[in-house]
PDB file of C-alpha atoms in Angstrom:
ATOM      1  CA  MET M 622    -104.087-122.840   4.442  1.00 68.00           C
ATOM      2  CA  HIS M 623    -106.350-123.912   7.309  1.00 72.00           C
ATOM      3  CA  VAL M 624    -105.916-122.923  10.965  1.00 73.00           C
ATOM      4  CA  ILE M 625    -106.620-126.019  13.057  1.00 75.00           C
ATOM      5  CA  ARG M 626    -106.127-124.161  16.316  1.00 79.00           C
ATOM      6  CA  GLU M 627    -104.018-121.302  17.587  1.00 82.00           C
ATOM      7  CA  GLY M 628    -100.419-121.940  16.583  1.00 84.00           C
ATOM      8  CA  LEU M 629    -101.215-124.934  14.351  1.00 90.00           C
ATOM      9  CA  GLN M 630    -101.836-124.583  10.614  1.00 94.00           C
ATOM     10  CA  LEU M 631    -102.506-127.073   7.827  1.00 94.00           C
ATOM     11  CA  ARG M 632    -101.239-126.429   4.287  1.00 94.00           C
ATOM     12  CA  ALA M 633    -102.203-128.331   1.157  1.00 96.00           C
ATOM     13  CA  GLY M 634    -101.769-127.722  -2.534  1.00 96.00           C
ATOM     14  CA  ILE M 635    -101.958-129.291  -5.954  1.00 97.00           C
ATOM     15  CA  GLY M 636    -100.585-127.996  -9.228  1.00 97.00           C
ATOM     16  CA  HIS M 637     -99.599-128.745 -12.791  1.00 97.00           C
ATOM     17  CA  THR M 638     -96.351-127.569 -14.409  1.00 96.00           C
ATOM     18  CA  PHE M 639     -95.070-127.542 -17.968  1.00 95.00           C
ATOM     19  CA  ARG M 640     -91.546-126.993 -19.313  1.00 96.00           C
ATOM     20  CA  GLY M 641     -90.401-126.987 -22.882  1.00 95.00           C
ATOM     21  CA  PRO M 642     -86.833-128.015 -23.767  1.00 95.00           C
ATOM     22  CA  SER M 643     -84.309-125.177 -23.623  1.00 95.00           C
ATOM     23  CA  PHE M 644     -82.408-123.882 -26.647  1.00 95.00           C
ATOM     24  CA  SER M 645     -79.180-125.557 -25.480  1.00 94.00           C
ATOM     25  CA  GLU M 646     -80.946-128.886 -24.866  1.00 95.00           C
ATOM     26  CA  LEU M 647     -82.245-128.798 -28.432  1.00 95.00           C
ATOM     27  CA  TYR M 648     -79.320-127.328 -30.363  1.00 94.00           C
ATOM     28  CA  PHE M 649     -76.084-127.086 -28.297  1.00 91.00           C
ATOM     29  CA  ALA M 650     -74.046-129.890 -29.931  1.00 88.00           C
ATOM     30  CA  PRO M 651     -72.795-132.424 -29.073  1.00 90.00           C
ATOM     31  CA  PHE M 652     -74.961-132.605 -25.938  1.00 90.00           C
ATOM     32  CA  ASN M 653     -78.272-131.858 -27.626  1.00 93.00           C
ATOM     33  CA  ASN M 654     -81.403-133.671 -28.719  1.00 95.00           C
ATOM     34  CA  PRO M 655     -83.638-131.935 -31.295  1.00 94.00           C
ATOM     35  CA  ASN M 656     -86.359-134.562 -30.740  1.00 95.00           C
ATOM     36  CA  LEU M 657     -87.091-133.659 -27.129  1.00 96.00           C
ATOM     37  CA  ARG M 658     -90.731-133.351 -26.099  1.00 96.00           C
ATOM     38  CA  PRO M 659     -91.953-130.881 -23.452  1.00 96.00           C
ATOM     39  CA  GLU M 660     -92.167-132.258 -19.936  1.00 97.00           C
ATOM     40  CA  SER M 661     -95.198-131.897 -17.690  1.00 97.00           C
ATOM     41  CA  ALA M 662     -95.943-132.863 -14.104  1.00 97.00           C
ATOM     42  CA  TRP M 663     -98.675-132.978 -11.506  1.00 98.00           C
ATOM     43  CA  SER M 664     -97.610-132.178  -7.956  1.00 98.00           C
ATOM     44  CA  ALA M 665     -99.260-132.290  -4.550  1.00 98.00           C
ATOM     45  CA  ASP M 666     -98.099-131.351  -1.072  1.00 98.00           C
ATOM     46  CA  LEU M 667     -99.438-131.514   2.460  1.00 97.00           C
ATOM     47  CA  GLY M 668     -97.852-129.867   5.463  1.00 97.00           C
ATOM     48  CA  PHE M 669     -98.236-128.603   9.005  1.00 96.00           C
ATOM     49  CA  THR M 670     -96.799-125.560  10.757  1.00 96.00           C
ATOM     50  CA  TRP M 671     -96.711-125.446  14.553  1.00 94.00           C
ATOM     51  CA  ARG M 672     -95.651-122.323  16.436  1.00 92.00           C
ATOM     52  CA  THR M 673     -94.722-123.090  20.018  1.00 89.00           C
ATOM     53  CA  PRO M 674     -95.383-120.674  22.894  1.00 85.00           C
ATOM     54  CA  GLY M 675     -91.612-120.237  23.156  1.00 81.00           C
ATOM     55  CA  GLY M 676     -91.364-118.808  19.640  1.00 83.00           C
ATOM     56  CA  LEU M 677     -90.026-121.860  17.829  1.00 91.00           C
ATOM     57  CA  GLU M 678     -91.658-122.916  14.567  1.00 96.00           C
ATOM     58  CA  VAL M 679     -91.873-126.526  13.398  1.00 96.00           C
ATOM     59  CA  ARG M 680     -92.718-127.135   9.745  1.00 97.00           C
ATOM     60  CA  SER M 681     -93.320-130.556   8.211  1.00 97.00           C
ATOM     61  CA  SER M 682     -94.427-131.479   4.717  1.00 98.00           C
ATOM     62  CA  LEU M 683     -95.042-134.417   2.398  1.00 98.00           C
ATOM     63  CA  PHE M 684     -94.811-134.031  -1.364  1.00 98.00           C
ATOM     64  CA  ALA M 685     -95.377-136.071  -4.506  1.00 98.00           C
ATOM     65  CA  VAL M 686     -94.705-135.391  -8.183  1.00 98.00           C
ATOM     66  CA  ALA M 687     -95.801-137.483 -11.174  1.00 98.00           C
ATOM     67  CA  ALA M 688     -93.929-136.381 -14.295  1.00 97.00           C
ATOM     68  CA  THR M 689     -94.354-137.261 -17.959  1.00 96.00           C
ATOM     69  CA  ASP M 690     -91.520-136.899 -20.480  1.00 96.00           C
ATOM     70  CA  MET M 691     -89.153-135.491 -17.833  1.00 95.00           C
ATOM     71  CA  ILE M 692     -85.982-134.163 -19.480  1.00 94.00           C
ATOM     72  CA  ARG M 693     -82.820-135.682 -17.971  1.00 90.00           C
ATOM     73  CA  PRO M 694     -79.307-136.477 -19.326  1.00 87.00           C
ATOM     74  CA  ASP M 695     -78.476-140.048 -20.279  1.00 84.00           C
ATOM     75  CA  ALA M 696     -75.139-141.869 -19.829  1.00 77.00           C
ATOM     76  CA  SER M 697     -73.550-139.798 -22.620  1.00 80.00           C
ATOM     77  CA  PHE M 698     -74.896-136.508 -21.173  1.00 84.00           C
ATOM     78  CA  VAL M 699     -77.410-136.107 -24.006  1.00 91.00           C
ATOM     79  CA  PRO M 700     -80.838-135.017 -22.711  1.00 93.00           C
ATOM     80  CA  GLN M 701     -83.607-137.565 -23.147  1.00 93.00           C
ATOM     81  CA  ASN M 702     -87.267-137.795 -22.242  1.00 95.00           C
ATOM     82  CA  ILE M 703     -88.144-140.131 -19.369  1.00 95.00           C
ATOM     83  CA  ALA M 704     -91.601-141.497 -20.130  1.00 93.00           C
ATOM     84  CA  ARG M 705     -92.741-141.562 -16.490  1.00 96.00           C
ATOM     85  CA  ALA M 706     -91.008-140.492 -13.295  1.00 97.00           C
ATOM     86  CA  THR M 707     -92.223-140.115  -9.734  1.00 98.00           C
ATOM     87  CA  ILE M 708     -90.745-138.064  -6.915  1.00 98.00           C
ATOM     88  CA  THR M 709     -92.018-138.500  -3.368  1.00 98.00           C
ATOM     89  CA  GLY M 710     -90.656-137.394  -0.041  1.00 98.00           C
ATOM     90  CA  GLY M 711     -90.970-135.344   3.075  1.00 98.00           C
ATOM     91  CA  SER M 712     -89.187-132.645   5.023  1.00 98.00           C
ATOM     92  CA  LEU M 713     -88.964-131.471   8.606  1.00 98.00           C
ATOM     93  CA  GLU M 714     -87.776-128.010   9.622  1.00 98.00           C
ATOM     94  CA  LEU M 715     -87.249-126.300  12.967  1.00 97.00           C
ATOM     95  CA  ALA M 716     -86.663-122.557  13.113  1.00 97.00           C
ATOM     96  CA  GLY M 717     -86.762-119.826  15.692  1.00 95.00           C
ATOM     97  CA  ARG M 718     -84.950-117.550  18.089  1.00 90.00           C
ATOM     98  CA  LEU M 719     -82.961-119.417  20.718  1.00 87.00           C
ATOM     99  CA  ALA M 720     -81.867-116.310  22.643  1.00 88.00           C
ATOM    100  CA  PRO M 721     -82.277-112.524  22.235  1.00 88.00           C
ATOM    101  CA  ARG M 722     -79.335-112.361  19.805  1.00 91.00           C
ATOM    102  CA  LEU M 723     -79.294-115.968  18.576  1.00 94.00           C
ATOM    103  CA  GLY M 724     -81.512-117.594  15.960  1.00 95.00           C
ATOM    104  CA  GLY M 725     -81.315-120.633  13.771  1.00 97.00           C
ATOM    105  CA  VAL M 726     -82.965-123.082  11.423  1.00 98.00           C
ATOM    106  CA  ILE M 727     -82.404-126.765  10.668  1.00 98.00           C
ATOM    107  CA  ASN M 728     -83.948-128.786   7.837  1.00 99.00           C
ATOM    108  CA  VAL M 729     -83.901-132.459   6.835  1.00 99.00           C
ATOM    109  CA  THR M 730     -85.428-133.696   3.565  1.00 99.00           C
ATOM    110  CA  ALA M 731     -85.815-137.247   2.256  1.00 99.00           C
ATOM    111  CA  THR M 732     -86.589-137.774  -1.440  1.00 98.00           C
ATOM    112  CA  ARG M 733     -87.329-140.864  -3.519  1.00 98.00           C
ATOM    113  CA  ALA M 734     -86.985-140.083  -7.237  1.00 97.00           C
ATOM    114  CA  VAL M 735     -87.525-143.000  -9.627  1.00 97.00           C
ATOM    115  CA  ASP M 736     -87.593-143.564 -13.367  1.00 95.00           C
ATOM    116  CA  GLU M 737     -90.712-145.720 -13.581  1.00 95.00           C
ATOM    117  CA  SER M 738     -89.567-147.219 -16.898  1.00 90.00           C
ATOM    118  CA  THR M 739     -86.460-148.813 -15.347  1.00 92.00           C
ATOM    119  CA  GLY M 740     -87.033-148.603 -11.593  1.00 94.00           C
ATOM    120  CA  ALA M 741     -83.697-146.794 -11.202  1.00 93.00           C
ATOM    121  CA  GLN M 742     -83.155-143.727  -9.042  1.00 95.00           C
ATOM    122  CA  LEU M 743     -82.982-140.488 -11.017  1.00 95.00           C
ATOM    123  CA  LEU M 744     -79.473-139.143 -11.521  1.00 93.00           C
ATOM    124  CA  ARG M 745     -78.098-136.531  -9.103  1.00 94.00           C
ATOM    125  CA  VAL M 746     -81.069-136.712  -6.732  1.00 96.00           C
ATOM    126  CA  PRO M 747     -79.859-137.671  -3.222  1.00 98.00           C
ATOM    127  CA  PHE M 748     -82.183-139.579  -0.931  1.00 97.00           C
ATOM    128  CA  LEU M 749     -81.211-137.431   2.056  1.00 98.00           C
ATOM    129  CA  THR M 750     -80.252-133.766   2.324  1.00 99.00           C
ATOM    130  CA  GLY M 751     -79.973-131.444   5.286  1.00 99.00           C
ATOM    131  CA  SER M 752     -79.001-127.924   6.208  1.00 99.00           C
ATOM    132  CA  ALA M 753     -78.507-125.883   9.348  1.00 98.00           C
ATOM    133  CA  ALA M 754     -77.811-122.228  10.077  1.00 98.00           C
ATOM    134  CA  LEU M 755     -77.065-120.238  13.218  1.00 97.00           C
ATOM    135  CA  HIS M 756     -77.122-116.437  13.257  1.00 97.00           C
ATOM    136  CA  VAL M 757     -75.698-114.336  16.095  1.00 96.00           C
ATOM    137  CA  GLN M 758     -75.940-110.545  16.408  1.00 93.00           C
ATOM    138  CA  VAL M 759     -72.467-109.319  17.423  1.00 91.00           C
ATOM    139  CA  ALA M 760     -70.485-106.081  17.138  1.00 81.00           C
ATOM    140  CA  GLY M 761     -73.104-104.328  15.038  1.00 82.00           C
ATOM    141  CA  GLY M 762     -73.271-107.159  12.521  1.00 92.00           C
ATOM    142  CA  THR M 763     -74.444-110.727  12.027  1.00 94.00           C
ATOM    143  CA  LEU M 764     -72.182-113.760  12.366  1.00 96.00           C
ATOM    144  CA  SER M 765     -73.552-116.865  10.631  1.00 97.00           C
ATOM    145  CA  ALA M 766     -72.478-120.495  10.612  1.00 98.00           C
ATOM    146  CA  LEU M 767     -73.965-122.556   7.788  1.00 98.00           C
ATOM    147  CA  ALA M 768     -73.814-126.302   7.159  1.00 99.00           C
ATOM    148  CA  THR M 769     -75.092-128.324   4.200  1.00 99.00           C
ATOM    149  CA  TYR M 770     -75.277-132.104   3.902  1.00 99.00           C
ATOM    150  CA  VAL M 771     -75.908-133.935   0.620  1.00 99.00           C
ATOM    151  CA  GLY M 772     -76.256-137.706   0.736  1.00 98.00           C
ATOM    152  CA  ASN M 773     -75.247-140.417  -1.711  1.00 98.00           C
ATOM    153  CA  ARG M 774     -76.691-140.071  -5.200  1.00 97.00           C
ATOM    154  CA  PRO M 775     -76.246-141.749  -8.593  1.00 96.00           C
ATOM    155  CA  ASP M 776     -74.372-139.965 -11.367  1.00 95.00           C
ATOM    156  CA  ILE M 777     -72.526-140.663 -14.617  1.00 91.00           C
ATOM    157  CA  ASP M 778     -68.726-140.977 -14.742  1.00 91.00           C
ATOM    158  CA  PRO M 779     -67.632-138.475 -17.440  1.00 89.00           C
ATOM    159  CA  ALA M 780     -64.721-140.715 -18.498  1.00 88.00           C
ATOM    160  CA  SER M 781     -66.369-144.140 -18.742  1.00 89.00           C
ATOM    161  CA  PHE M 782     -70.028-143.039 -19.011  1.00 86.00           C
ATOM    162  CA  ALA M 783     -70.796-145.706 -16.404  1.00 90.00           C
ATOM    163  CA  ARG M 784     -73.364-145.125 -13.702  1.00 91.00           C
ATOM    164  CA  VAL M 785     -71.615-144.476 -10.363  1.00 95.00           C
ATOM    165  CA  ASP M 786     -72.672-143.840  -6.777  1.00 96.00           C
ATOM    166  CA  MET M 787     -71.352-140.491  -5.554  1.00 97.00           C
ATOM    167  CA  PRO M 788     -70.506-140.276  -1.829  1.00 98.00           C
ATOM    168  CA  GLY M 789     -72.255-137.820   0.434  1.00 98.00           C
ATOM    169  CA  TYR M 790     -70.553-134.714   1.789  1.00 98.00           C
ATOM    170  CA  LEU M 791     -70.904-132.143   4.563  1.00 99.00           C
ATOM    171  CA  VAL M 792     -69.742-128.566   3.967  1.00 98.00           C
ATOM    172  CA  THR M 793     -69.640-125.682   6.458  1.00 98.00           C
ATOM    173  CA  ASN M 794     -69.383-121.959   5.720  1.00 99.00           C
ATOM    174  CA  LEU M 795     -68.911-118.865   7.894  1.00 98.00           C
ATOM    175  CA  ARG M 796     -70.212-115.356   7.228  1.00 96.00           C
ATOM    176  CA  PHE M 797     -69.943-111.983   8.962  1.00 96.00           C
ATOM    177  CA  ALA M 798     -72.159-109.238   7.553  1.00 94.00           C
ATOM    178  CA  LEU M 799     -71.784-105.631   8.704  1.00 91.00           C
ATOM    179  CA  GLY M 800     -74.366-103.022   7.802  1.00 82.00           C
ATOM    180  CA  ALA M 801     -77.661-103.201   5.908  1.00 75.00           C
ATOM    181  CA  PRO M 802     -77.984-103.894   2.141  1.00 67.00           C
ATOM    182  CA  GLU M 803     -79.944-100.670   1.684  1.00 71.00           C
ATOM    183  CA  GLN M 804     -77.070 -98.618   3.119  1.00 76.00           C
ATOM    184  CA  GLY M 805     -74.152-100.723   1.917  1.00 81.00           C
ATOM    185  CA  GLN M 806     -73.114-103.994   3.485  1.00 86.00           C
ATOM    186  CA  TRP M 807     -69.672-105.530   3.939  1.00 91.00           C
ATOM    187  CA  GLN M 808     -69.438-109.297   4.089  1.00 93.00           C
ATOM    188  CA  ILE M 809     -66.464-111.408   5.093  1.00 96.00           C
ATOM    189  CA  GLY M 810     -66.722-115.148   4.685  1.00 97.00           C
ATOM    190  CA  VAL M 811     -65.024-118.508   4.554  1.00 98.00           C
ATOM    191  CA  ASP M 812     -66.520-121.157   2.275  1.00 98.00           C
ATOM    192  CA  ASN M 813     -65.776-124.839   2.841  1.00 98.00           C
ATOM    193  CA  VAL M 814     -64.167-124.190   6.224  1.00 98.00           C
ATOM    194  CA  GLY M 815     -63.042-127.805   6.572  1.00 98.00           C
ATOM    195  CA  ASP M 816     -61.435-127.835   3.098  1.00 98.00           C
ATOM    196  CA  VAL M 817     -63.562-130.874   2.212  1.00 98.00           C
ATOM    197  CA  GLN M 818     -62.829-132.529  -1.130  1.00 97.00           C
ATOM    198  CA  TYR M 819     -66.082-133.399  -2.889  1.00 98.00           C
ATOM    199  CA  GLU M 820     -67.765-133.397  -6.291  1.00 97.00           C
ATOM    200  CA  PRO M 821     -71.331-132.039  -6.535  1.00 96.00           C
ATOM    201  CA  ILE M 822     -71.361-133.520 -10.059  1.00 94.00           C
ATOM    202  CA  ALA M 823     -69.140-136.452 -11.023  1.00 94.00           C
ATOM    203  CA  GLY M 824     -65.876-135.216 -12.518  1.00 92.00           C
ATOM    204  CA  TYR M 825     -66.306-131.605 -11.343  1.00 93.00           C
ATOM    205  CA  PRO M 826     -64.562-130.999  -7.988  1.00 96.00           C
ATOM    206  CA  ALA M 827     -65.817-128.161  -5.821  1.00 97.00           C
ATOM    207  CA  PRO M 828     -63.400-125.426  -4.671  1.00 97.00           C
ATOM    208  CA  GLY M 829     -61.521-125.992  -1.438  1.00 97.00           C
ATOM    209  CA  ARG M 830     -61.417-123.542   1.456  1.00 98.00           C
ATOM    210  CA  THR M 831     -62.056-120.037   0.108  1.00 98.00           C
ATOM    211  CA  VAL M 832     -61.858-116.695   1.926  1.00 98.00           C
ATOM    212  CA  PHE M 833     -63.616-113.676   0.451  1.00 96.00           C
ATOM    213  CA  ILE M 834     -64.565-110.064   1.164  1.00 96.00           C
ATOM    214  CA  ALA M 835     -67.526-108.475  -0.617  1.00 94.00           C
ATOM    215  CA  PHE M 836     -69.457-105.220  -0.593  1.00 90.00           C
ATOM    216  CA  ALA M 837     -73.071-104.911  -1.713  1.00 83.00           C
ATOM    217  CA  GLU M 838     -75.539-102.055  -1.853  1.00 78.00           C
ATOM    218  CA  ARG M 839     -79.195-102.223  -2.820  1.00 74.00           C
ATOM    219  CA  PHE M 840     -80.521 -99.430  -5.045  1.00 71.00           C
TER     220      PHE M 840
END
């Protein structure tokens, strides 16, 4: 990290990762492939963080990944090695306190993920995603409104094994947390407030509107 001037920072990084195939990918029939090779990837990122005098924080980043033998499912859901794949993109995030009791964060990320052998977009990787959250301190607790957007992405139809384009979706959730986790915290929430019908993975619908009450304590 490099401080360009007060309130403005530059971040940069480069790394190499390695992942061997999991036990289920190798041996969990019928969706297994005992001939899988380990995948490896080089990654690089460059980003800026700007803290405004008003307390807001703007974060932007660019990223790139070059992968060899990436493990991904094929049309019949059997994992295969992709000889070469590249993932490039960028994100923009704005976070901060908007009022004494009100804070929030919003993020937008664009990703281009391509199988270099075929030129096709990698399965289940949307080009555009976004999220937003608002948190308000009320009545001794925290009320939160959360929204998540996932754009169009390719997938495999589990019935025909054909490649399909899955539509994007926007889901909102509400939370009210009372107390601290260290002392015991009650949480009341509503997931999928709009009762949106969507499939994160083709053929697997997500639950509709769900109301829950939970208690958690950290030891």
